[in-house]
């Protein structure tokens, strides 16, 4: 459905800025483990601003693991729920790692590209992030279906707001 919305936006000729804004909003809505955007810069800071200190926000994969550990403890899983949890945690960490690695590589790009090329690269990066978020979303849905009503209430509370 998200892909069809994206294609509809493109077909209707929305400006690149509107597409970028919409995709950004969508990605924020899909944030399930938190601390992505602030964990690593998408590009180096402008020359007048000091660079962030290494590890100032921590590694996003480590942050995601910490969130997963806390969430798992809150849920008090049964033995039957362990395998679905493992798949969810694995897919989530894999997606977070991919997002981190791609963003780090994009931030290290030193060749100066024309603005339209850089913007296209940014859009391609965002599309890949969306795929990674969709992977996490599906893993969450599959796991969520194994939860008891009490555990679903915990999960609903856990994901009641976007963390960033």
JSON list of C-alpha atoms in Angstrom, two decimals:
[
{"chain": "A", "resi": 1, "resn": "UNK", "atom": "CA", "xyz": [0.00, 0.00, 0.00]},
{"chain": "A", "resi": 2, "resn": "UNK", "atom": "CA", "xyz": [2.82, 2.40, 0.84]},
{"chain": "A", "resi": 3, "resn": "UNK", "atom": "CA", "xyz": [4.46, 1.71, -2.51]},
{"chain": "A", "resi": 4, "resn": "UNK", "atom": "CA", "xyz": [1.18, 2.46, -4.32]},
{"chain": "A", "resi": 5, "resn": "UNK", "atom": "CA", "xyz": [0.85, 5.72, -2.41]},
{"chain": "A", "resi": 6, "resn": "UNK", "atom": "CA", "xyz": [4.40, 6.60, -3.40]},
{"chain": "A", "resi": 7, "resn": "UNK", "atom": "CA", "xyz": [3.71, 5.79, -7.05]},
{"chain": "A", "resi": 8, "resn": "UNK", "atom": "CA", "xyz": [0.48, 7.80, -6.97]},
{"chain": "A", "resi": 9, "resn": "UNK", "atom": "CA", "xyz": [2.41, 10.76, -5.60]},
{"chain": "A", "resi": 10, "resn": "UNK", "atom": "CA", "xyz": [4.94, 10.46, -8.40]},
{"chain": "A", "resi": 11, "resn": "UNK", "atom": "CA", "xyz": [2.27, 10.02, -11.07]},
{"chain": "A", "resi": 12, "resn": "UNK", "atom": "CA", "xyz": [0.43, 13.12, -9.89]},
{"chain": "A", "resi": 13, "resn": "UNK", "atom": "CA", "xyz": [3.61, 15.12, -10.29]},
{"chain": "A", "resi": 14, "resn": "UNK", "atom": "CA", "xyz": [4.03, 16.25, -6.70]},
{"chain": "A", "resi": 15, "resn": "UNK", "atom": "CA", "xyz": [7.16, 18.26, -6.24]},
{"chain": "A", "resi": 16, "resn": "UNK", "atom": "CA", "xyz": [10.25, 16.51, -4.98]},
{"chain": "A", "resi": 17, "resn": "UNK", "atom": "CA", "xyz": [10.05, 18.51, -1.76]},
{"chain": "A", "resi": 18, "resn": "UNK", "atom": "CA", "xyz": [6.50, 17.31, -1.05]},
{"chain": "A", "resi": 19, "resn": "UNK", "atom": "CA", "xyz": [7.48, 13.70, -1.71]},
{"chain": "A", "resi": 20, "resn": "UNK", "atom": "CA", "xyz": [10.45, 14.02, 0.60]},
{"chain": "A", "resi": 21, "resn": "UNK", "atom": "CA", "xyz": [8.35, 15.57, 3.35]},
{"chain": "A", "resi": 22, "resn": "UNK", "atom": "CA", "xyz": [5.68, 12.88, 3.04]},
{"chain": "A", "resi": 23, "resn": "UNK", "atom": "CA", "xyz": [8.22, 10.08, 3.07]},
{"chain": "A", "resi": 24, "resn": "UNK", "atom": "CA", "xyz": [9.92, 11.60, 6.10]},
{"chain": "A", "resi": 25, "resn": "UNK", "atom": "CA", "xyz": [6.60, 11.77, 7.94]},
{"chain": "A", "resi": 26, "resn": "UNK", "atom": "CA", "xyz": [5.84, 8.17, 6.97]},
{"chain": "A", "resi": 27, "resn": "UNK", "atom": "CA", "xyz": [9.22, 6.98, 8.21]},
{"chain": "A", "resi": 28, "resn": "UNK", "atom": "CA", "xyz": [8.68, 8.76, 11.51]},
{"chain": "A", "resi": 29, "resn": "UNK", "atom": "CA", "xyz": [5.34, 6.99, 11.87]},
{"chain": "A", "resi": 30, "resn": "UNK", "atom": "CA", "xyz": [6.96, 3.59, 11.29]},
{"chain": "A", "resi": 31, "resn": "UNK", "atom": "CA", "xyz": [9.70, 4.12, 13.83]},
{"chain": "A", "resi": 32, "resn": "UNK", "atom": "CA", "xyz": [9.37, 1.11, 16.10]},
{"chain": "A", "resi": 33, "resn": "UNK", "atom": "CA", "xyz": [12.56, 0.88, 18.05]},
{"chain": "A", "resi": 34, "resn": "UNK", "atom": "CA", "xyz": [13.37, 4.54, 18.44]},
{"chain": "A", "resi": 35, "resn": "UNK", "atom": "CA", "xyz": [16.51, 6.63, 18.38]},
{"chain": "A", "resi": 36, "resn": "UNK", "atom": "CA", "xyz": [17.23, 6.40, 14.65]},
{"chain": "A", "resi": 37, "resn": "UNK", "atom": "CA", "xyz": [17.33, 9.98, 13.41]},
{"chain": "A", "resi": 38, "resn": "UNK", "atom": "CA", "xyz": [19.31, 11.42, 16.27]},
{"chain": "A", "resi": 39, "resn": "UNK", "atom": "CA", "xyz": [21.82, 8.60, 16.46]},
{"chain": "A", "resi": 40, "resn": "UNK", "atom": "CA", "xyz": [23.77, 9.56, 13.39]},
{"chain": "A", "resi": 41, "resn": "UNK", "atom": "CA", "xyz": [23.89, 12.55, 11.09]},
{"chain": "A", "resi": 42, "resn": "UNK", "atom": "CA", "xyz": [22.85, 12.08, 7.45]},
{"chain": "A", "resi": 43, "resn": "UNK", "atom": "CA", "xyz": [25.58, 14.46, 6.32]},
{"chain": "A", "resi": 44, "resn": "UNK", "atom": "CA", "xyz": [28.58, 16.16, 7.88]},
{"chain": "A", "resi": 45, "resn": "UNK", "atom": "CA", "xyz": [27.80, 19.39, 9.75]},
{"chain": "A", "resi": 46, "resn": "UNK", "atom": "CA", "xyz": [28.35, 22.71, 7.98]},
{"chain": "A", "resi": 47, "resn": "UNK", "atom": "CA", "xyz": [31.87, 24.14, 8.36]},
{"chain": "A", "resi": 48, "resn": "UNK", "atom": "CA", "xyz": [30.76, 26.72, 10.96]},
{"chain": "A", "resi": 49, "resn": "UNK", "atom": "CA", "xyz": [29.31, 24.12, 13.29]},
{"chain": "A", "resi": 50, "resn": "UNK", "atom": "CA", "xyz": [31.38, 21.76, 15.44]},
{"chain": "A", "resi": 51, "resn": "UNK", "atom": "CA", "xyz": [31.18, 18.11, 14.55]},
{"chain": "A", "resi": 52, "resn": "UNK", "atom": "CA", "xyz": [29.32, 15.90, 17.02]},
{"chain": "A", "resi": 53, "resn": "UNK", "atom": "CA", "xyz": [31.55, 13.94, 19.30]},
{"chain": "A", "resi": 54, "resn": "UNK", "atom": "CA", "xyz": [31.86, 10.24, 18.49]},
{"chain": "A", "resi": 55, "resn": "UNK", "atom": "CA", "xyz": [29.21, 8.23, 20.26]},
{"chain": "A", "resi": 56, "resn": "UNK", "atom": "CA", "xyz": [27.36, 11.33, 21.42]},
{"chain": "A", "resi": 57, "resn": "UNK", "atom": "CA", "xyz": [24.08, 9.56, 20.77]},
{"chain": "A", "resi": 58, "resn": "UNK", "atom": "CA", "xyz": [25.35, 6.03, 20.88]},
{"chain": "A", "resi": 59, "resn": "UNK", "atom": "CA", "xyz": [25.22, 3.35, 18.26]},
{"chain": "A", "resi": 60, "resn": "UNK", "atom": "CA", "xyz": [21.70, 2.89, 16.85]},
{"chain": "A", "resi": 61, "resn": "UNK", "atom": "CA", "xyz": [22.07, -0.90, 16.83]},
{"chain": "A", "resi": 62, "resn": "UNK", "atom": "CA", "xyz": [23.07, -0.89, 20.50]},
{"chain": "A", "resi": 63, "resn": "UNK", "atom": "CA", "xyz": [20.18, 1.48, 21.27]},
{"chain": "A", "resi": 64, "resn": "UNK", "atom": "CA", "xyz": [17.76, -0.78, 19.42]},
{"chain": "A", "resi": 65, "resn": "UNK", "atom": "CA", "xyz": [19.09, -3.83, 21.29]},
{"chain": "A", "resi": 66, "resn": "UNK", "atom": "CA", "xyz": [18.58, -2.03, 24.60]},
{"chain": "A", "resi": 67, "resn": "UNK", "atom": "CA", "xyz": [15.01, -1.12, 23.64]},
{"chain": "A", "resi": 68, "resn": "UNK", "atom": "CA", "xyz": [14.32, -4.69, 22.55]},
{"chain": "A", "resi": 69, "resn": "UNK", "atom": "CA", "xyz": [15.72, -6.09, 25.80]},
{"chain": "A", "resi": 70, "resn": "UNK", "atom": "CA", "xyz": [13.55, -3.74, 27.86]},
{"chain": "A", "resi": 71, "resn": "UNK", "atom": "CA", "xyz": [10.48, -4.51, 25.77]},
{"chain": "A", "resi": 72, "resn": "UNK", "atom": "CA", "xyz": [11.04, -8.27, 26.02]},
{"chain": "A", "resi": 73, "resn": "UNK", "atom": "CA", "xyz": [11.38, -8.04, 29.79]},
{"chain": "A", "resi": 74, "resn": "UNK", "atom": "CA", "xyz": [8.12, -6.08, 30.04]},
{"chain": "A", "resi": 75, "resn": "UNK", "atom": "CA", "xyz": [6.27, -8.69, 27.98]},
{"chain": "A", "resi": 76, "resn": "UNK", "atom": "CA", "xyz": [7.33, -11.71, 30.06]},
{"chain": "A", "resi": 77, "resn": "UNK", "atom": "CA", "xyz": [7.15, -14.03, 27.06]},
{"chain": "A", "resi": 78, "resn": "UNK", "atom": "CA", "xyz": [6.05, -17.64, 27.12]},
{"chain": "A", "resi": 79, "resn": "UNK", "atom": "CA", "xyz": [8.17, -20.38, 25.61]},
{"chain": "A", "resi": 80, "resn": "UNK", "atom": "CA", "xyz": [5.81, -20.54, 22.59]},
{"chain": "A", "resi": 81, "resn": "UNK", "atom": "CA", "xyz": [6.37, -16.83, 21.94]},
{"chain": "A", "resi": 82, "resn": "UNK", "atom": "CA", "xyz": [10.17, -17.04, 21.97]},
{"chain": "A", "resi": 83, "resn": "UNK", "atom": "CA", "xyz": [10.62, -18.06, 18.31]},
{"chain": "A", "resi": 84, "resn": "UNK", "atom": "CA", "xyz": [8.35, -15.28, 16.95]},
{"chain": "A", "resi": 85, "resn": "UNK", "atom": "CA", "xyz": [10.17, -12.83, 19.26]},
{"chain": "A", "resi": 86, "resn": "UNK", "atom": "CA", "xyz": [13.55, -13.98, 17.97]},
{"chain": "A", "resi": 87, "resn": "UNK", "atom": "CA", "xyz": [12.42, -13.38, 14.36]},
{"chain": "A", "resi": 88, "resn": "UNK", "atom": "CA", "xyz": [11.09, -9.93, 15.28]},
{"chain": "A", "resi": 89, "resn": "UNK", "atom": "CA", "xyz": [14.26, -8.95, 17.14]},
{"chain": "A", "resi": 90, "resn": "UNK", "atom": "CA", "xyz": [16.51, -10.31, 14.37]},
{"chain": "A", "resi": 91, "resn": "UNK", "atom": "CA", "xyz": [14.60, -8.46, 11.61]},
{"chain": "A", "resi": 92, "resn": "UNK", "atom": "CA", "xyz": [14.53, -5.27, 13.65]},
{"chain": "A", "resi": 93, "resn": "UNK", "atom": "CA", "xyz": [18.24, -5.30, 14.41]},
{"chain": "A", "resi": 94, "resn": "UNK", "atom": "CA", "xyz": [19.07, -6.22, 10.81]},
{"chain": "A", "resi": 95, "resn": "UNK", "atom": "CA", "xyz": [17.02, -3.28, 9.51]},
{"chain": "A", "resi": 96, "resn": "UNK", "atom": "CA", "xyz": [18.51, -0.86, 12.06]},
{"chain": "A", "resi": 97, "resn": "UNK", "atom": "CA", "xyz": [22.01, -2.04, 11.16]},
{"chain": "A", "resi": 98, "resn": "UNK", "atom": "CA", "xyz": [21.27, -1.53, 7.45]},
{"chain": "A", "resi": 99, "resn": "UNK", "atom": "CA", "xyz": [19.89, 1.97, 8.06]},
{"chain": "A", "resi": 100, "resn": "UNK", "atom": "CA", "xyz": [22.92, 2.86, 10.19]},
{"chain": "A", "resi": 101, "resn": "UNK", "atom": "CA", "xyz": [25.42, 1.55, 7.67]},
{"chain": "A", "resi": 102, "resn": "UNK", "atom": "CA", "xyz": [23.79, 3.27, 4.71]},
{"chain": "A", "resi": 103, "resn": "UNK", "atom": "CA", "xyz": [23.50, 6.57, 6.55]},
{"chain": "A", "resi": 104, "resn": "UNK", "atom": "CA", "xyz": [27.11, 6.37, 7.71]},
{"chain": "A", "resi": 105, "resn": "UNK", "atom": "CA", "xyz": [28.29, 5.68, 4.16]},
{"chain": "A", "resi": 106, "resn": "UNK", "atom": "CA", "xyz": [26.21, 8.57, 2.81]},
{"chain": "A", "resi": 107, "resn": "UNK", "atom": "CA", "xyz": [27.66, 10.87, 5.46]},
{"chain": "A", "resi": 108, "resn": "UNK", "atom": "CA", "xyz": [31.20, 9.94, 4.45]},
{"chain": "A", "resi": 109, "resn": "UNK", "atom": "CA", "xyz": [30.64, 10.77, 0.80]},
{"chain": "A", "resi": 110, "resn": "UNK", "atom": "CA", "xyz": [33.27, 13.38, 0.01]},
{"chain": "A", "resi": 111, "resn": "UNK", "atom": "CA", "xyz": [32.78, 14.03, -3.69]},
{"chain": "A", "resi": 112, "resn": "UNK", "atom": "CA", "xyz": [30.70, 17.11, -4.34]},
{"chain": "A", "resi": 113, "resn": "UNK", "atom": "CA", "xyz": [27.70, 16.28, -6.48]},
{"chain": "A", "resi": 114, "resn": "UNK", "atom": "CA", "xyz": [25.31, 18.73, -8.12]},
{"chain": "A", "resi": 115, "resn": "UNK", "atom": "CA", "xyz": [22.31, 19.47, -5.91]},
{"chain": "A", "resi": 116, "resn": "UNK", "atom": "CA", "xyz": [19.82, 17.44, -8.02]},
{"chain": "A", "resi": 117, "resn": "UNK", "atom": "CA", "xyz": [22.11, 14.39, -7.90]},
{"chain": "A", "resi": 118, "resn": "UNK", "atom": "CA", "xyz": [22.53, 14.65, -4.12]},
{"chain": "A", "resi": 119, "resn": "UNK", "atom": "CA", "xyz": [18.79, 15.04, -3.73]},
{"chain": "A", "resi": 120, "resn": "UNK", "atom": "CA", "xyz": [18.18, 11.95, -5.86]},
{"chain": "A", "resi": 121, "resn": "UNK", "atom": "CA", "xyz": [20.70, 10.04, -3.73]},
{"chain": "A", "resi": 122, "resn": "UNK", "atom": "CA", "xyz": [18.90, 11.18, -0.60]},
{"chain": "A", "resi": 123, "resn": "UNK", "atom": "CA", "xyz": [15.55, 10.02, -1.99]},
{"chain": "A", "resi": 124, "resn": "UNK", "atom": "CA", "xyz": [17.07, 6.63, -2.89]},
{"chain": "A", "resi": 125, "resn": "UNK", "atom": "CA", "xyz": [18.40, 6.34, 0.66]},
{"chain": "A", "resi": 126, "resn": "UNK", "atom": "CA", "xyz": [14.96, 7.19, 2.05]},
{"chain": "A", "resi": 127, "resn": "UNK", "atom": "CA", "xyz": [13.31, 4.58, -0.19]},
{"chain": "A", "resi": 128, "resn": "UNK", "atom": "CA", "xyz": [15.70, 1.94, 1.15]},
{"chain": "A", "resi": 129, "resn": "UNK", "atom": "CA", "xyz": [14.96, 3.10, 4.70]},
{"chain": "A", "resi": 130, "resn": "UNK", "atom": "CA", "xyz": [11.26, 2.71, 3.99]},
{"chain": "A", "resi": 131, "resn": "UNK", "atom": "CA", "xyz": [11.86, -0.88, 2.86]},
{"chain": "A", "resi": 132, "resn": "UNK", "atom": "CA", "xyz": [13.79, -1.51, 6.08]},
{"chain": "A", "resi": 133, "resn": "UNK", "atom": "CA", "xyz": [10.99, 0.03, 8.17]},
{"chain": "A", "resi": 134, "resn": "UNK", "atom": "CA", "xyz": [8.43, -2.10, 6.32]},
{"chain": "A", "resi": 135, "resn": "UNK", "atom": "CA", "xyz": [10.50, -5.19, 7.16]},
{"chain": "A", "resi": 136, "resn": "UNK", "atom": "CA", "xyz": [10.43, -4.21, 10.84]},
{"chain": "A", "resi": 137, "resn": "UNK", "atom": "CA", "xyz": [6.71, -3.46, 10.60]},
{"chain": "A", "resi": 138, "resn": "UNK", "atom": "CA", "xyz": [5.91, -6.90, 9.20]},
{"chain": "A", "resi": 139, "resn": "UNK", "atom": "CA", "xyz": [8.07, -8.60, 11.83]},
{"chain": "A", "resi": 140, "resn": "UNK", "atom": "CA", "xyz": [6.25, -6.66, 14.54]},
{"chain": "A", "resi": 141, "resn": "UNK", "atom": "CA", "xyz": [2.83, -7.61, 13.15]},
{"chain": "A", "resi": 142, "resn": "UNK", "atom": "CA", "xyz": [3.76, -11.29, 13.00]},
{"chain": "A", "resi": 143, "resn": "UNK", "atom": "CA", "xyz": [5.04, -11.19, 16.59]},
{"chain": "A", "resi": 144, "resn": "UNK", "atom": "CA", "xyz": [2.12, -9.07, 17.85]},
{"chain": "A", "resi": 145, "resn": "UNK", "atom": "CA", "xyz": [-0.34, -11.73, 16.66]},
{"chain": "A", "resi": 146, "resn": "UNK", "atom": "CA", "xyz": [1.21, -14.21, 19.15]},
{"chain": "A", "resi": 147, "resn": "UNK", "atom": "CA", "xyz": [0.66, -11.97, 22.18]},
{"chain": "A", "resi": 148, "resn": "UNK", "atom": "CA", "xyz": [-2.02, -12.31, 24.82]},
{"chain": "A", "resi": 149, "resn": "UNK", "atom": "CA", "xyz": [-4.43, -9.39, 25.33]},
{"chain": "A", "resi": 150, "resn": "UNK", "atom": "CA", "xyz": [-2.42, -8.24, 28.37]},
{"chain": "A", "resi": 151, "resn": "UNK", "atom": "CA", "xyz": [0.83, -8.38, 26.38]},
{"chain": "A", "resi": 152, "resn": "UNK", "atom": "CA", "xyz": [-0.82, -6.53, 23.49]},
{"chain": "A", "resi": 153, "resn": "UNK", "atom": "CA", "xyz": [-1.74, -3.76, 25.93]},
{"chain": "A", "resi": 154, "resn": "UNK", "atom": "CA", "xyz": [1.93, -3.54, 26.96]},
{"chain": "A", "resi": 155, "resn": "UNK", "atom": "CA", "xyz": [3.02, -3.48, 23.31]},
{"chain": "A", "resi": 156, "resn": "UNK", "atom": "CA", "xyz": [0.43, -0.84, 22.46]},
{"chain": "A", "resi": 157, "resn": "UNK", "atom": "CA", "xyz": [1.72, 1.31, 25.31]},
{"chain": "A", "resi": 158, "resn": "UNK", "atom": "CA", "xyz": [5.32, 0.68, 24.29]},
{"chain": "A", "resi": 159, "resn": "UNK", "atom": "CA", "xyz": [4.60, 1.93, 20.75]},
{"chain": "A", "resi": 160, "resn": "UNK", "atom": "CA", "xyz": [2.16, 4.68, 21.76]},
{"chain": "A", "resi": 161, "resn": "UNK", "atom": "CA", "xyz": [4.48, 7.43, 20.55]},
{"chain": "A", "resi": 162, "resn": "UNK", "atom": "CA", "xyz": [7.28, 7.82, 18.08]},
{"chain": "A", "resi": 163, "resn": "UNK", "atom": "CA", "xyz": [10.65, 7.94, 19.80]},
{"chain": "A", "resi": 164, "resn": "UNK", "atom": "CA", "xyz": [13.39, 10.10, 18.41]}
]
